[in-house]
Amino acid sequence: MHTYGRIDVVVNNAAYANLSAIEDTDPTDFRAQIDISLFGMVNVSQAVLPTLRTQGAGRIINVSSVGGRIGTAGLAAYQAAKWAVNGFAQLLAQEVGPLGIMVTAIEPGGVQTECAGSSMAVSRSAFPISPPSAPSQISLNGSAELSAATQPSPPRPSYA
């Protein structure tokens, strides 16, 4: 605001995940994952909305996850938060759309980052689960076999 006098885009992208069965997840950790993913987004959105409202324009981009649509065993806290993020983004869009403020939810799939690497706590669970970055064979377009541990960028569609 001090440099440019306005806010055009805000990106909400705070989150972390720990891998644990629901019965093994400490309630404090469960709550913390939701606090960061959901309430971090709520707090930032509330902080910028008065400025965006005054401007009559702007965009809030909320980074969610495909895990906000499809559940994966061992990621209950993280994915519960992402389901909430998707709902929050949809409702926020309904509230502020008429004011000229656009809201976007981005739901990327698995991406090899430190979120699913050394920063992820993995508990000894009551059932066999693996971190999302664990090597597994996936098929892209029915042809190439790739390991998730050496995940390249997805193939680009051809527009012939």
PDB file of C-alpha atoms in Angstrom:
ATOM      1  CA  MET A   1       0.000   0.000   0.000  1.00  0.00           C
ATOM      2  CA  HIS A   2       2.748   2.445   0.875  1.00  0.00           C
ATOM      3  CA  THR A   3       4.616   1.996  -2.405  1.00  0.00           C
ATOM      4  CA  TYR A   4       1.837   1.558  -4.981  1.00  0.00           C
ATOM      5  CA  GLY A   5      -1.193   2.945  -3.169  1.00  0.00           C
ATOM      6  CA  ARG A   6      -3.380  -0.080  -3.787  1.00  0.00           C
ATOM      7  CA  ILE A   7      -3.676  -3.854  -3.551  1.00  0.00           C
ATOM      8  CA  ASP A   8      -4.469  -5.715  -6.752  1.00  0.00           C
ATOM      9  CA  VAL A   9      -3.836  -9.352  -5.796  1.00  0.00           C
ATOM     10  CA  VAL A  10      -3.553 -11.248  -2.523  1.00  0.00           C
ATOM     11  CA  VAL A  11      -2.346 -14.854  -2.455  1.00  0.00           C
ATOM     12  CA  ASN A  12      -3.265 -16.974   0.571  1.00  0.00           C
ATOM     13  CA  ASN A  13      -0.892 -19.944   0.570  1.00  0.00           C
ATOM     14  CA  ALA A  14      -0.035 -20.913   4.150  1.00  0.00           C
ATOM     15  CA  ALA A  15      -0.405 -24.571   5.101  1.00  0.00           C
ATOM     16  CA  TYR A  16       1.381 -27.615   6.408  1.00  0.00           C
ATOM     17  CA  ALA A  17       0.515 -31.269   6.768  1.00  0.00           C
ATOM     18  CA  ASN A  18       1.556 -34.082   9.024  1.00  0.00           C
ATOM     19  CA  LEU A  19       0.922 -37.686   8.083  1.00  0.00           C
ATOM     20  CA  SER A  20      -0.981 -39.534  10.787  1.00  0.00           C
ATOM     21  CA  ALA A  21      -4.016 -41.728  11.255  1.00  0.00           C
ATOM     22  CA  ILE A  22      -6.944 -39.841  12.765  1.00  0.00           C
ATOM     23  CA  GLU A  23      -6.748 -41.862  15.972  1.00  0.00           C
ATOM     24  CA  ASP A  24      -3.037 -41.047  16.305  1.00  0.00           C
ATOM     25  CA  THR A  25      -3.274 -37.326  15.543  1.00  0.00           C
ATOM     26  CA  ASP A  26      -2.723 -35.120  18.551  1.00  0.00           C
ATOM     27  CA  PRO A  27      -5.704 -32.731  18.844  1.00  0.00           C
ATOM     28  CA  THR A  28      -3.327 -29.767  19.177  1.00  0.00           C
ATOM     29  CA  ASP A  29      -1.635 -30.657  15.875  1.00  0.00           C
ATOM     30  CA  PHE A  30      -5.001 -31.251  14.177  1.00  0.00           C
ATOM     31  CA  ARG A  31      -6.186 -27.807  15.324  1.00  0.00           C
ATOM     32  CA  ALA A  32      -2.908 -26.132  14.308  1.00  0.00           C
ATOM     33  CA  GLN A  33      -3.123 -27.485  10.750  1.00  0.00           C
ATOM     34  CA  ILE A  34      -6.636 -26.079  10.437  1.00  0.00           C
ATOM     35  CA  ASP A  35      -5.654 -22.787  12.088  1.00  0.00           C
ATOM     36  CA  ILE A  36      -2.836 -22.187   9.604  1.00  0.00           C
ATOM     37  CA  SER A  37      -4.636 -23.330   6.459  1.00  0.00           C
ATOM     38  CA  LEU A  38      -8.104 -21.938   7.117  1.00  0.00           C
ATOM     39  CA  PHE A  39      -7.858 -19.201   9.721  1.00  0.00           C
ATOM     40  CA  GLY A  40      -4.668 -17.806   8.194  1.00  0.00           C
ATOM     41  CA  MET A  41      -6.686 -17.334   5.009  1.00  0.00           C
ATOM     42  CA  VAL A  42      -9.646 -15.845   6.895  1.00  0.00           C
ATOM     43  CA  ASN A  43      -7.391 -13.397   8.764  1.00  0.00           C
ATOM     44  CA  VAL A  44      -5.538 -12.194   5.654  1.00  0.00           C
ATOM     45  CA  SER A  45      -8.789 -11.874   3.702  1.00  0.00           C
ATOM     46  CA  GLN A  46     -10.396  -9.842   6.478  1.00  0.00           C
ATOM     47  CA  ALA A  47      -7.338  -7.592   6.629  1.00  0.00           C
ATOM     48  CA  VAL A  48      -7.394  -6.729   2.893  1.00  0.00           C
ATOM     49  CA  LEU A  49     -11.142  -6.579   2.271  1.00  0.00           C
ATOM     50  CA  PRO A  50     -11.618  -2.986   3.483  1.00  0.00           C
ATOM     51  CA  THR A  51      -8.989  -1.798   0.973  1.00  0.00           C
ATOM     52  CA  LEU A  52     -10.358  -3.927  -1.864  1.00  0.00           C
ATOM     53  CA  ARG A  53     -13.887  -2.751  -1.066  1.00  0.00           C
ATOM     54  CA  THR A  54     -12.792   0.889  -1.212  1.00  0.00           C
ATOM     55  CA  GLN A  55     -11.019   0.257  -4.536  1.00  0.00           C
ATOM     56  CA  GLY A  56     -14.025  -1.614  -5.927  1.00  0.00           C
ATOM     57  CA  ALA A  57     -11.623  -4.164  -7.402  1.00  0.00           C
ATOM     58  CA  GLY A  58      -9.013  -6.789  -6.629  1.00  0.00           C
ATOM     59  CA  ARG A  59      -8.476 -10.526  -6.552  1.00  0.00           C
ATOM     60  CA  ILE A  60      -7.950 -12.918  -3.676  1.00  0.00           C
ATOM     61  CA  ILE A  61      -6.281 -16.189  -4.695  1.00  0.00           C
ATOM     62  CA  ASN A  62      -6.668 -19.031  -2.206  1.00  0.00           C
ATOM     63  CA  VAL A  63      -4.314 -21.964  -2.677  1.00  0.00           C
ATOM     64  CA  SER A  64      -6.187 -25.102  -1.707  1.00  0.00           C
ATOM     65  CA  SER A  65      -5.523 -28.661  -2.839  1.00  0.00           C
ATOM     66  CA  VAL A  66      -7.119 -31.492  -4.737  1.00  0.00           C
ATOM     67  CA  GLY A  67      -7.170 -32.892  -1.187  1.00  0.00           C
ATOM     68  CA  GLY A  68     -10.031 -30.463  -0.616  1.00  0.00           C
ATOM     69  CA  ARG A  69     -12.133 -32.686  -2.878  1.00  0.00           C
ATOM     70  CA  ILE A  70     -10.680 -36.185  -2.452  1.00  0.00           C
ATOM     71  CA  GLY A  71      -9.619 -37.694   0.858  1.00  0.00           C
ATOM     72  CA  THR A  72      -6.318 -39.489   1.422  1.00  0.00           C
ATOM     73  CA  ALA A  73      -5.793 -41.698   4.469  1.00  0.00           C
ATOM     74  CA  GLY A  74      -3.345 -40.133   6.881  1.00  0.00           C
ATOM     75  CA  LEU A  75      -3.993 -36.529   5.874  1.00  0.00           C
ATOM     76  CA  ALA A  76      -7.267 -35.893   7.708  1.00  0.00           C
ATOM     77  CA  ALA A  77      -6.318 -32.602   9.386  1.00  0.00           C
ATOM     78  CA  TYR A  78      -4.701 -31.098   6.292  1.00  0.00           C
ATOM     79  CA  GLN A  79      -7.476 -32.204   3.975  1.00  0.00           C
ATOM     80  CA  ALA A  80     -10.269 -31.203   6.364  1.00  0.00           C
ATOM     81  CA  ALA A  81      -8.716 -27.740   6.353  1.00  0.00           C
ATOM     82  CA  LYS A  82      -8.584 -27.723   2.540  1.00  0.00           C
ATOM     83  CA  TRP A  83     -12.267 -28.738   2.323  1.00  0.00           C
ATOM     84  CA  ALA A  84     -12.976 -25.755   4.572  1.00  0.00           C
ATOM     85  CA  VAL A  85     -10.756 -23.508   2.425  1.00  0.00           C
ATOM     86  CA  ASN A  86     -12.787 -24.435  -0.662  1.00  0.00           C
ATOM     87  CA  GLY A  87     -16.051 -23.652   1.114  1.00  0.00           C
ATOM     88  CA  PHE A  88     -14.657 -20.383   2.456  1.00  0.00           C
ATOM     89  CA  ALA A  89     -13.473 -19.336  -1.019  1.00  0.00           C
ATOM     90  CA  GLN A  90     -16.864 -20.104  -2.553  1.00  0.00           C
ATOM     91  CA  LEU A  91     -18.762 -18.146   0.099  1.00  0.00           C
ATOM     92  CA  LEU A  92     -16.321 -15.238   0.037  1.00  0.00           C
ATOM     93  CA  ALA A  93     -16.731 -15.039  -3.750  1.00  0.00           C
ATOM     94  CA  GLN A  94     -20.503 -14.800  -3.339  1.00  0.00           C
ATOM     95  CA  GLU A  95     -20.178 -12.029  -0.763  1.00  0.00           C
ATOM     96  CA  VAL A  96     -17.582  -9.836  -2.472  1.00  0.00           C
ATOM     97  CA  GLY A  97     -18.214 -10.566  -6.170  1.00  0.00           C
ATOM     98  CA  PRO A  98     -20.867  -7.850  -6.415  1.00  0.00           C
ATOM     99  CA  LEU A  99     -18.250  -5.398  -5.076  1.00  0.00           C
ATOM    100  CA  GLY A 100     -15.880  -6.069  -7.982  1.00  0.00           C
ATOM    101  CA  ILE A 101     -13.607  -8.335  -5.931  1.00  0.00           C
ATOM    102  CA  MET A 102     -12.804 -11.688  -7.519  1.00  0.00           C
ATOM    103  CA  VAL A 103     -11.961 -14.803  -5.521  1.00  0.00           C
ATOM    104  CA  THR A 104     -10.141 -17.801  -6.974  1.00  0.00           C
ATOM    105  CA  ALA A 105      -9.404 -21.175  -5.401  1.00  0.00           C
ATOM    106  CA  ILE A 106      -6.499 -23.074  -6.919  1.00  0.00           C
ATOM    107  CA  GLU A 107      -6.502 -26.828  -6.233  1.00  0.00           C
ATOM    108  CA  PRO A 108      -3.181 -28.314  -7.310  1.00  0.00           C
ATOM    109  CA  GLY A 109      -2.579 -32.033  -7.109  1.00  0.00           C
ATOM    110  CA  GLY A 110       0.505 -33.629  -5.638  1.00  0.00           C
ATOM    111  CA  VAL A 111       3.577 -31.487  -6.062  1.00  0.00           C
ATOM    112  CA  GLN A 112       6.980 -32.533  -4.790  1.00  0.00           C
ATOM    113  CA  THR A 113       7.898 -29.929  -2.167  1.00  0.00           C
ATOM    114  CA  GLU A 114       9.225 -29.926   1.368  1.00  0.00           C
ATOM    115  CA  CYS A 115       5.591 -29.934   2.531  1.00  0.00           C
ATOM    116  CA  ALA A 116       5.630 -33.664   1.785  1.00  0.00           C
ATOM    117  CA  GLY A 117       9.308 -34.066   2.568  1.00  0.00           C
ATOM    118  CA  SER A 118      11.494 -33.482   5.577  1.00  0.00           C
ATOM    119  CA  SER A 119       9.106 -30.916   7.086  1.00  0.00           C
ATOM    120  CA  MET A 120       6.257 -33.471   7.312  1.00  0.00           C
ATOM    121  CA  ALA A 121       5.971 -35.362  10.583  1.00  0.00           C
ATOM    122  CA  VAL A 122       5.040 -38.996   9.991  1.00  0.00           C
ATOM    123  CA  SER A 123       3.536 -40.975  12.872  1.00  0.00           C
ATOM    124  CA  ARG A 124       3.565 -44.717  13.385  1.00  0.00           C
ATOM    125  CA  SER A 125       0.003 -45.400  12.365  1.00  0.00           C
ATOM    126  CA  ALA A 126      -2.469 -48.181  13.013  1.00  0.00           C
ATOM    127  CA  PHE A 127      -2.616 -48.807   9.243  1.00  0.00           C
ATOM    128  CA  PRO A 128       0.016 -48.761   6.489  1.00  0.00           C
ATOM    129  CA  ILE A 129       0.212 -45.334   4.878  1.00  0.00           C
ATOM    130  CA  SER A 130       3.057 -43.647   3.020  1.00  0.00           C
ATOM    131  CA  PRO A 131       3.949 -39.977   2.669  1.00  0.00           C
ATOM    132  CA  PRO A 132       2.577 -38.481  -0.551  1.00  0.00           C
ATOM    133  CA  SER A 133       6.137 -38.153  -1.872  1.00  0.00           C
ATOM    134  CA  ALA A 134       6.884 -41.862  -1.450  1.00  0.00           C
ATOM    135  CA  PRO A 135       7.966 -43.471  -4.703  1.00  0.00           C
ATOM    136  CA  SER A 136       5.111 -44.982  -6.642  1.00  0.00           C
ATOM    137  CA  GLN A 137       4.552 -45.758 -10.279  1.00  0.00           C
ATOM    138  CA  ILE A 138       2.099 -43.518 -12.084  1.00  0.00           C
ATOM    139  CA  SER A 139       1.076 -43.530 -15.709  1.00  0.00           C
ATOM    140  CA  LEU A 140       0.795 -40.356 -17.737  1.00  0.00           C
ATOM    141  CA  ASN A 141      -1.391 -40.548 -20.830  1.00  0.00           C
ATOM    142  CA  GLY A 142      -1.161 -44.331 -20.718  1.00  0.00           C
ATOM    143  CA  SER A 143       2.464 -44.325 -21.855  1.00  0.00           C
ATOM    144  CA  ALA A 144       5.369 -43.202 -19.681  1.00  0.00           C
ATOM    145  CA  GLU A 145       5.973 -44.744 -16.263  1.00  0.00           C
ATOM    146  CA  LEU A 146       7.350 -42.190 -13.815  1.00  0.00           C
ATOM    147  CA  SER A 147       8.284 -42.316 -10.170  1.00  0.00           C
ATOM    148  CA  ALA A 148       6.619 -39.751  -7.915  1.00  0.00           C
ATOM    149  CA  ALA A 149       9.994 -39.328  -6.174  1.00  0.00           C
ATOM    150  CA  THR A 150      11.434 -37.852  -9.388  1.00  0.00           C
ATOM    151  CA  GLN A 151       8.300 -36.084 -10.498  1.00  0.00           C
ATOM    152  CA  PRO A 152       8.798 -33.917 -13.592  1.00  0.00           C
ATOM    153  CA  SER A 153       6.369 -31.298 -14.781  1.00  0.00           C
ATOM    154  CA  PRO A 154       3.209 -32.871 -16.183  1.00  0.00           C
ATOM    155  CA  PRO A 155       3.097 -33.265 -19.955  1.00  0.00           C
ATOM    156  CA  ARG A 156       1.607 -30.340 -21.816  1.00  0.00           C
ATOM    157  CA  PRO A 157      -1.451 -31.092 -23.941  1.00  0.00           C
ATOM    158  CA  SER A 158      -0.940 -30.835 -27.680  1.00  0.00           C
ATOM    159  CA  TYR A 159      -3.315 -28.656 -29.640  1.00  0.00           C
ATOM    160  CA  ALA A 160      -2.988 -30.171 -33.095  1.00  0.00           C
TER     161      ALA A 160
END
